[in-house]
Amino acid sequence: DTEVTQTPKHLVMGMTNKKSLKCEQHMGHRAMYWYKQKAKKPPELMFVYSYEKLSINESVPSRFSPECPNSSLLNLHLHALQPEDSALYLCASSPRRWAASPNYGYTFGSGTRLTVV
Amino acid sequence: AQKITQTQPGMFVQEKEAVTLDCTYDTSDPSYGLFWYKQPSSGEMIFLIYQGSYDQQNATEGRYSLNFQKARKSANLVISASQLGDSAMYFCAIPSGGSNYKLTFGKGTLLTVNP
């Protein structure tokens, strides 16, 4: 079982809906990430949280709004999405905001498959 | 900027045989690391193996090993004794960004293991 839990696993939403994706980890990691993965493409970074503070926003449209209520939880609030936002959204965590060694490697969740209709 | 190239969109291998998945990279950092991840159809990214640029030996983890050739900037993944459960997408990745805050992935190789 993955140590990063994402819910829901699947989500279908209309373009006028508001929904949220949830990510939880209990490994004591202090960095958490949202990645977006389109079909047949590699994941691309969206946001980085370090010690519950947003430290990196990779020029993501404002219809995606991240939130880190505490060190174990990461949310992604979705509003007014477009069909092209349909993708697999992966959450990841690492002990620190540094991925350069296996001691600080990422642990990914299973993802949320989002379909915008 | 760091770059990862995986030139094999798809690979086929017979069960119990070995297979090599190619990965070349480009980085100006004197010290770096390379990751390989497996992504089954379920979507989860599973960490397989890591190679540090200054590691004296090629990394091995069970049936996974790296053929690391630093001068050629290649880090090919070797899977020995393939199993049906190895069928998945495989990504090579390198940390990038200031303080290596993100992973930059190659385009991936879809491995299919035939019985």
PDB file of C-alpha atoms in Angstrom:
ATOM      1  CA  ASP A   1       0.000   0.000   0.000  1.00  0.00           C
ATOM      2  CA  THR A   2       1.229   3.476  -0.868  1.00  0.00           C
ATOM      3  CA  GLU A   3       2.120   5.734   2.038  1.00  0.00           C
ATOM      4  CA  VAL A   4       0.717   8.737   0.234  1.00  0.00           C
ATOM      5  CA  THR A   5      -3.057   8.474   0.020  1.00  0.00           C
ATOM      6  CA  GLN A   6      -5.028  10.398  -2.554  1.00  0.00           C
ATOM      7  CA  THR A   7      -8.787  10.756  -2.699  1.00  0.00           C
ATOM      8  CA  PRO A   8     -10.861  10.429  -4.699  1.00  0.00           C
ATOM      9  CA  LYS A   9      -9.319   7.975  -7.153  1.00  0.00           C
ATOM     10  CA  HIS A  10     -11.632   9.127  -9.926  1.00  0.00           C
ATOM     11  CA  LEU A  11     -13.510  12.401 -10.352  1.00  0.00           C
ATOM     12  CA  VAL A  12     -15.809  13.656 -13.083  1.00  0.00           C
ATOM     13  CA  MET A  13     -16.762  17.316 -12.862  1.00  0.00           C
ATOM     14  CA  GLY A  14     -18.492  19.892 -14.982  1.00  0.00           C
ATOM     15  CA  MET A  15     -16.833  23.101 -16.031  1.00  0.00           C
ATOM     16  CA  THR A  16     -18.882  25.123 -13.530  1.00  0.00           C
ATOM     17  CA  ASN A  17     -18.278  22.805 -10.578  1.00  0.00           C
ATOM     18  CA  LYS A  18     -16.025  23.299  -7.586  1.00  0.00           C
ATOM     19  CA  LYS A  19     -14.251  20.221  -6.320  1.00  0.00           C
ATOM     20  CA  SER A  20     -11.209  19.357  -4.235  1.00  0.00           C
ATOM     21  CA  LEU A  21      -8.528  16.711  -4.400  1.00  0.00           C
ATOM     22  CA  LYS A  22      -7.044  15.474  -1.171  1.00  0.00           C
ATOM     23  CA  CYS A  23      -3.608  14.065  -0.380  1.00  0.00           C
ATOM     24  CA  GLU A  24      -2.432  12.708   2.972  1.00  0.00           C
ATOM     25  CA  GLN A  25       0.883  11.364   4.217  1.00  0.00           C
ATOM     26  CA  HIS A  26       2.006  10.274   7.685  1.00  0.00           C
ATOM     27  CA  MET A  27       5.705   9.793   7.052  1.00  0.00           C
ATOM     28  CA  GLY A  28       6.705  13.089   8.657  1.00  0.00           C
ATOM     29  CA  HIS A  29       7.696  14.513   5.297  1.00  0.00           C
ATOM     30  CA  ARG A  30       7.911  18.295   5.197  1.00  0.00           C
ATOM     31  CA  ALA A  31       7.700  18.821   1.449  1.00  0.00           C
ATOM     32  CA  MET A  32       4.625  18.001  -0.621  1.00  0.00           C
ATOM     33  CA  TYR A  33       4.011  18.347  -4.322  1.00  0.00           C
ATOM     34  CA  TRP A  34       1.273  18.346  -6.924  1.00  0.00           C
ATOM     35  CA  TYR A  35       2.092  16.980 -10.363  1.00  0.00           C
ATOM     36  CA  LYS A  36      -0.178  16.863 -13.411  1.00  0.00           C
ATOM     37  CA  GLN A  37       0.107  14.050 -15.927  1.00  0.00           C
ATOM     38  CA  LYS A  38      -1.704  14.152 -19.248  1.00  0.00           C
ATOM     39  CA  ALA A  39      -2.362  10.881 -21.051  1.00  0.00           C
ATOM     40  CA  LYS A  40       0.783   9.318 -22.515  1.00  0.00           C
ATOM     41  CA  LYS A  41       2.945  12.155 -21.149  1.00  0.00           C
ATOM     42  CA  PRO A  42       5.343  12.404 -18.214  1.00  0.00           C
ATOM     43  CA  PRO A  43       4.284  14.150 -14.992  1.00  0.00           C
ATOM     44  CA  GLU A  44       4.843  17.889 -14.763  1.00  0.00           C
ATOM     45  CA  LEU A  45       5.231  19.816 -11.536  1.00  0.00           C
ATOM     46  CA  MET A  46       2.477  22.216 -10.518  1.00  0.00           C
ATOM     47  CA  PHE A  47       3.143  23.242  -6.904  1.00  0.00           C
ATOM     48  CA  VAL A  48       5.607  22.672  -4.090  1.00  0.00           C
ATOM     49  CA  TYR A  49       4.857  23.124  -0.411  1.00  0.00           C
ATOM     50  CA  SER A  50       7.709  23.218   2.050  1.00  0.00           C
ATOM     51  CA  TYR A  51       6.941  23.297   5.765  1.00  0.00           C
ATOM     52  CA  GLU A  52       3.287  24.033   4.944  1.00  0.00           C
ATOM     53  CA  LYS A  53       4.168  27.115   2.919  1.00  0.00           C
ATOM     54  CA  LEU A  54       3.757  27.409  -0.827  1.00  0.00           C
ATOM     55  CA  SER A  55       7.278  27.745  -2.176  1.00  0.00           C
ATOM     56  CA  ILE A  56       6.904  26.985  -5.871  1.00  0.00           C
ATOM     57  CA  ASN A  57       4.054  27.679  -8.311  1.00  0.00           C
ATOM     58  CA  GLU A  58       4.983  26.589 -11.821  1.00  0.00           C
ATOM     59  CA  SER A  59       2.819  29.263 -13.455  1.00  0.00           C
ATOM     60  CA  VAL A  60      -0.330  27.248 -12.861  1.00  0.00           C
ATOM     61  CA  PRO A  61      -3.666  28.925 -13.797  1.00  0.00           C
ATOM     62  CA  SER A  62      -5.605  30.329 -10.856  1.00  0.00           C
ATOM     63  CA  ARG A  63      -8.443  27.861 -11.403  1.00  0.00           C
ATOM     64  CA  PHE A  64      -6.148  25.471  -9.505  1.00  0.00           C
ATOM     65  CA  SER A  65      -5.748  26.533  -5.883  1.00  0.00           C
ATOM     66  CA  PRO A  66      -3.520  24.508  -3.551  1.00  0.00           C
ATOM     67  CA  GLU A  67      -3.803  24.434   0.206  1.00  0.00           C
ATOM     68  CA  CYS A  68      -1.720  22.812   2.925  1.00  0.00           C
ATOM     69  CA  PRO A  69      -3.746  22.862   6.181  1.00  0.00           C
ATOM     70  CA  ASN A  70      -1.067  20.957   8.116  1.00  0.00           C
ATOM     71  CA  SER A  71       2.097  18.973   7.577  1.00  0.00           C
ATOM     72  CA  SER A  72       0.187  15.807   6.656  1.00  0.00           C
ATOM     73  CA  LEU A  73      -2.465  17.183   4.331  1.00  0.00           C
ATOM     74  CA  LEU A  74      -2.390  18.746   0.900  1.00  0.00           C
ATOM     75  CA  ASN A  75      -5.473  19.804  -1.016  1.00  0.00           C
ATOM     76  CA  LEU A  76      -5.992  20.989  -4.556  1.00  0.00           C
ATOM     77  CA  HIS A  77      -9.124  23.058  -5.037  1.00  0.00           C
ATOM     78  CA  LEU A  78     -10.561  23.075  -8.535  1.00  0.00           C
ATOM     79  CA  HIS A  79     -12.893  25.679  -9.980  1.00  0.00           C
ATOM     80  CA  ALA A  80     -14.072  26.487 -13.497  1.00  0.00           C
ATOM     81  CA  LEU A  81     -11.845  23.898 -15.101  1.00  0.00           C
ATOM     82  CA  GLN A  82     -11.624  23.255 -18.814  1.00  0.00           C
ATOM     83  CA  PRO A  83     -11.816  19.894 -20.599  1.00  0.00           C
ATOM     84  CA  GLU A  84      -8.084  20.159 -21.317  1.00  0.00           C
ATOM     85  CA  ASP A  85      -7.471  19.997 -17.568  1.00  0.00           C
ATOM     86  CA  SER A  86      -8.521  16.354 -17.645  1.00  0.00           C
ATOM     87  CA  ALA A  87      -5.502  14.418 -16.423  1.00  0.00           C
ATOM     88  CA  LEU A  88      -4.033  12.280 -13.671  1.00  0.00           C
ATOM     89  CA  TYR A  89      -3.143  14.442 -10.683  1.00  0.00           C
ATOM     90  CA  LEU A  90      -0.348  13.006  -8.604  1.00  0.00           C
ATOM     91  CA  CYS A  91       0.587  14.030  -5.121  1.00  0.00           C
ATOM     92  CA  ALA A  92       4.068  13.345  -3.780  1.00  0.00           C
ATOM     93  CA  SER A  93       6.018  13.982  -0.631  1.00  0.00           C
ATOM     94  CA  SER A  94       9.659  14.019   0.394  1.00  0.00           C
ATOM     95  CA  PRO A  95      11.468  14.515   3.691  1.00  0.00           C
ATOM     96  CA  ARG A  96      12.802  17.855   2.532  1.00  0.00           C
ATOM     97  CA  ARG A  97      12.399  20.081  -0.495  1.00  0.00           C
ATOM     98  CA  TRP A  98      15.236  18.341  -2.271  1.00  0.00           C
ATOM     99  CA  ALA A  99      14.973  15.317  -4.483  1.00  0.00           C
ATOM    100  CA  ALA A 100      18.624  14.711  -5.253  1.00  0.00           C
ATOM    101  CA  SER A 101      19.237  11.485  -3.383  1.00  0.00           C
ATOM    102  CA  PRO A 102      17.303   8.380  -2.464  1.00  0.00           C
ATOM    103  CA  ASN A 103      17.317   9.545   1.141  1.00  0.00           C
ATOM    104  CA  TYR A 104      15.241  12.470   0.019  1.00  0.00           C
ATOM    105  CA  GLY A 105      13.405  10.831  -2.822  1.00  0.00           C
ATOM    106  CA  TYR A 106       9.795  11.309  -3.613  1.00  0.00           C
ATOM    107  CA  THR A 107       6.974   9.043  -2.536  1.00  0.00           C
ATOM    108  CA  PHE A 108       4.061   9.334  -4.908  1.00  0.00           C
ATOM    109  CA  GLY A 109       0.398   8.589  -4.350  1.00  0.00           C
ATOM    110  CA  SER A 110      -1.773   6.618  -6.752  1.00  0.00           C
ATOM    111  CA  GLY A 111      -3.266   9.753  -8.236  1.00  0.00           C
ATOM    112  CA  THR A 112      -6.705  11.120  -8.961  1.00  0.00           C
ATOM    113  CA  ARG A 113      -7.978  10.655 -12.505  1.00  0.00           C
ATOM    114  CA  LEU A 114      -9.893  13.822 -13.280  1.00  0.00           C
ATOM    115  CA  THR A 115     -12.291  14.169 -16.180  1.00  0.00           C
ATOM    116  CA  VAL A 116     -13.763  17.593 -16.935  1.00  0.00           C
ATOM    117  CA  VAL A 117     -16.935  17.497 -19.008  1.00  0.00           C
TER     118      VAL A 117
ATOM    119  CA  ALA B   1      18.491  23.113 -17.777  1.00  0.00           C
ATOM    120  CA  GLN B   2      18.376  19.424 -17.104  1.00  0.00           C
ATOM    121  CA  LYS B   3      16.993  17.194 -19.838  1.00  0.00           C
ATOM    122  CA  ILE B   4      16.112  13.516 -20.005  1.00  0.00           C
ATOM    123  CA  THR B   5      15.756  11.537 -23.221  1.00  0.00           C
ATOM    124  CA  GLN B   6      14.114   8.142 -23.499  1.00  0.00           C
ATOM    125  CA  THR B   7      14.189   7.058 -27.130  1.00  0.00           C
ATOM    126  CA  GLN B   8      12.138   3.870 -26.872  1.00  0.00           C
ATOM    127  CA  PRO B   9       8.401   4.602 -26.814  1.00  0.00           C
ATOM    128  CA  GLY B  10       7.643   0.898 -26.467  1.00  0.00           C
ATOM    129  CA  MET B  11       9.517  -2.308 -25.749  1.00  0.00           C
ATOM    130  CA  PHE B  12       8.492  -5.966 -25.769  1.00  0.00           C
ATOM    131  CA  VAL B  13      10.195  -8.762 -23.867  1.00  0.00           C
ATOM    132  CA  GLN B  14       9.464 -12.396 -23.249  1.00  0.00           C
ATOM    133  CA  GLU B  15       8.805 -13.506 -19.700  1.00  0.00           C
ATOM    134  CA  LYS B  16      11.991 -14.534 -17.851  1.00  0.00           C
ATOM    135  CA  GLU B  17      14.250 -12.665 -20.270  1.00  0.00           C
ATOM    136  CA  ALA B  18      16.244  -9.515 -19.513  1.00  0.00           C
ATOM    137  CA  VAL B  19      15.460  -6.124 -21.026  1.00  0.00           C
ATOM    138  CA  THR B  20      17.308  -2.799 -21.155  1.00  0.00           C
ATOM    139  CA  LEU B  21      15.489   0.518 -21.140  1.00  0.00           C
ATOM    140  CA  ASP B  22      17.535   3.452 -22.397  1.00  0.00           C
ATOM    141  CA  CYS B  23      17.944   6.834 -20.747  1.00  0.00           C
ATOM    142  CA  THR B  24      20.307   9.659 -21.630  1.00  0.00           C
ATOM    143  CA  TYR B  25      20.486  12.940 -19.827  1.00  0.00           C
ATOM    144  CA  ASP B  26      21.960  16.389 -20.038  1.00  0.00           C
ATOM    145  CA  THR B  27      22.956  18.412 -17.018  1.00  0.00           C
ATOM    146  CA  SER B  28      25.550  21.013 -16.153  1.00  0.00           C
ATOM    147  CA  ASP B  29      25.542  20.137 -12.460  1.00  0.00           C
ATOM    148  CA  PRO B  30      28.790  18.529 -11.279  1.00  0.00           C
ATOM    149  CA  SER B  31      26.845  16.389  -8.809  1.00  0.00           C
ATOM    150  CA  TYR B  32      23.484  14.914  -9.629  1.00  0.00           C
ATOM    151  CA  GLY B  33      21.297  11.883  -9.251  1.00  0.00           C
ATOM    152  CA  LEU B  34      19.099   9.863 -11.549  1.00  0.00           C
ATOM    153  CA  PHE B  35      15.872   8.095 -10.658  1.00  0.00           C
ATOM    154  CA  TRP B  36      13.872   5.390 -12.362  1.00  0.00           C
ATOM    155  CA  TYR B  37      10.155   5.050 -11.675  1.00  0.00           C
ATOM    156  CA  LYS B  38       7.614   2.453 -12.745  1.00  0.00           C
ATOM    157  CA  GLN B  39       4.033   3.463 -13.451  1.00  0.00           C
ATOM    158  CA  PRO B  40       1.510   0.640 -13.849  1.00  0.00           C
ATOM    159  CA  SER B  41      -1.844   1.317 -15.439  1.00  0.00           C
ATOM    160  CA  SER B  42      -3.198   2.048 -11.958  1.00  0.00           C
ATOM    161  CA  GLY B  43      -1.293   5.339 -12.050  1.00  0.00           C
ATOM    162  CA  GLU B  44       0.976   5.173  -9.022  1.00  0.00           C
ATOM    163  CA  MET B  45       4.596   6.187  -9.583  1.00  0.00           C
ATOM    164  CA  ILE B  46       6.760   3.535  -7.922  1.00  0.00           C
ATOM    165  CA  PHE B  47      10.392   4.334  -7.130  1.00  0.00           C
ATOM    166  CA  LEU B  48      12.700   1.615  -8.482  1.00  0.00           C
ATOM    167  CA  ILE B  49      16.320   2.671  -8.290  1.00  0.00           C
ATOM    168  CA  TYR B  50      18.640   5.648  -7.838  1.00  0.00           C
ATOM    169  CA  GLN B  51      22.140   6.395  -9.146  1.00  0.00           C
ATOM    170  CA  GLY B  52      24.306   9.161  -7.788  1.00  0.00           C
ATOM    171  CA  SER B  53      26.802  10.690 -10.162  1.00  0.00           C
ATOM    172  CA  TYR B  54      29.686  10.073  -7.762  1.00  0.00           C
ATOM    173  CA  ASP B  55      28.668   6.568  -6.733  1.00  0.00           C
ATOM    174  CA  GLN B  56      31.548   4.208  -7.298  1.00  0.00           C
ATOM    175  CA  GLN B  57      29.386   1.316  -8.386  1.00  0.00           C
ATOM    176  CA  ASN B  58      26.349   0.929 -10.567  1.00  0.00           C
ATOM    177  CA  ALA B  59      23.155   0.783  -8.538  1.00  0.00           C
ATOM    178  CA  THR B  60      21.302  -2.509  -8.086  1.00  0.00           C
ATOM    179  CA  GLU B  61      17.982  -3.287  -6.415  1.00  0.00           C
ATOM    180  CA  GLY B  62      16.856  -6.871  -6.711  1.00  0.00           C
ATOM    181  CA  ARG B  63      16.078  -7.544 -10.383  1.00  0.00           C
ATOM    182  CA  TYR B  64      16.777  -3.912 -11.304  1.00  0.00           C
ATOM    183  CA  SER B  65      20.231  -2.607 -12.115  1.00  0.00           C
ATOM    184  CA  LEU B  66      21.625   0.472 -13.775  1.00  0.00           C
ATOM    185  CA  ASN B  67      24.164   0.524 -16.547  1.00  0.00           C
ATOM    186  CA  PHE B  68      25.556   3.952 -15.674  1.00  0.00           C
ATOM    187  CA  GLN B  69      28.034   5.459 -18.126  1.00  0.00           C
ATOM    188  CA  LYS B  70      28.817   8.922 -16.838  1.00  0.00           C
ATOM    189  CA  ALA B  71      31.005  10.005 -19.740  1.00  0.00           C
ATOM    190  CA  ARG B  72      28.240   9.125 -22.186  1.00  0.00           C
ATOM    191  CA  LYS B  73      25.582  10.595 -19.881  1.00  0.00           C
ATOM    192  CA  SER B  74      23.512   7.458 -19.992  1.00  0.00           C
ATOM    193  CA  ALA B  75      21.764   5.537 -17.218  1.00  0.00           C
ATOM    194  CA  ASN B  76      20.069   2.524 -18.743  1.00  0.00           C
ATOM    195  CA  LEU B  77      17.774   0.368 -16.614  1.00  0.00           C
ATOM    196  CA  VAL B  78      18.247  -3.382 -16.845  1.00  0.00           C
ATOM    197  CA  ILE B  79      15.422  -5.618 -15.674  1.00  0.00           C
ATOM    198  CA  SER B  80      16.459  -9.239 -15.313  1.00  0.00           C
ATOM    199  CA  ALA B  81      14.120 -12.242 -15.401  1.00  0.00           C
ATOM    200  CA  SER B  82      11.131 -10.218 -16.575  1.00  0.00           C
ATOM    201  CA  GLN B  83       7.758 -10.980 -15.023  1.00  0.00           C
ATOM    202  CA  LEU B  84       4.271 -10.287 -16.325  1.00  0.00           C
ATOM    203  CA  GLY B  85       3.852  -7.746 -13.529  1.00  0.00           C
ATOM    204  CA  ASP B  86       6.720  -5.712 -14.975  1.00  0.00           C
ATOM    205  CA  SER B  87       4.438  -4.542 -17.784  1.00  0.00           C
ATOM    206  CA  ALA B  88       4.177  -0.808 -17.153  1.00  0.00           C
ATOM    207  CA  MET B  89       5.463   2.603 -18.176  1.00  0.00           C
ATOM    208  CA  TYR B  90       9.010   3.324 -17.024  1.00  0.00           C
ATOM    209  CA  PHE B  91      10.299   6.849 -16.479  1.00  0.00           C
ATOM    210  CA  CYS B  92      13.815   8.089 -16.022  1.00  0.00           C
ATOM    211  CA  ALA B  93      14.021  11.344 -14.046  1.00  0.00           C
ATOM    212  CA  ILE B  94      16.558  13.891 -12.868  1.00  0.00           C
ATOM    213  CA  PRO B  95      16.201  16.561 -10.181  1.00  0.00           C
ATOM    214  CA  SER B  96      16.069  20.057 -11.593  1.00  0.00           C
ATOM    215  CA  GLY B  97      15.198  23.595 -10.637  1.00  0.00           C
ATOM    216  CA  GLY B  98      16.938  25.664  -7.996  1.00  0.00           C
ATOM    217  CA  SER B  99      17.842  23.363  -5.079  1.00  0.00           C
ATOM    218  CA  ASN B 100      16.572  20.459  -7.161  1.00  0.00           C
ATOM    219  CA  TYR B 101      13.031  21.007  -6.022  1.00  0.00           C
ATOM    220  CA  LYS B 102      11.424  19.061  -8.833  1.00  0.00           C
ATOM    221  CA  LEU B 103      11.868  15.954 -10.908  1.00  0.00           C
ATOM    222  CA  THR B 104      12.107  16.321 -14.665  1.00  0.00           C
ATOM    223  CA  PHE B 105      10.962  13.136 -16.360  1.00  0.00           C
ATOM    224  CA  GLY B 106      11.715  11.613 -19.725  1.00  0.00           C
ATOM    225  CA  LYS B 107       8.835  10.713 -22.019  1.00  0.00           C
ATOM    226  CA  GLY B 108       8.823   7.156 -20.751  1.00  0.00           C
ATOM    227  CA  THR B 109       9.026   3.672 -22.220  1.00  0.00           C
ATOM    228  CA  LEU B 110       6.018   1.357 -22.232  1.00  0.00           C
ATOM    229  CA  LEU B 111       7.256  -2.144 -21.459  1.00  0.00           C
ATOM    230  CA  THR B 112       5.117  -5.136 -22.337  1.00  0.00           C
ATOM    231  CA  VAL B 113       6.094  -8.559 -21.007  1.00  0.00           C
ATOM    232  CA  ASN B 114       4.753 -11.420 -23.083  1.00  0.00           C
ATOM    233  CA  PRO B 115       4.048 -14.871 -21.593  1.00  0.00           C
TER     234      PRO B 115
END
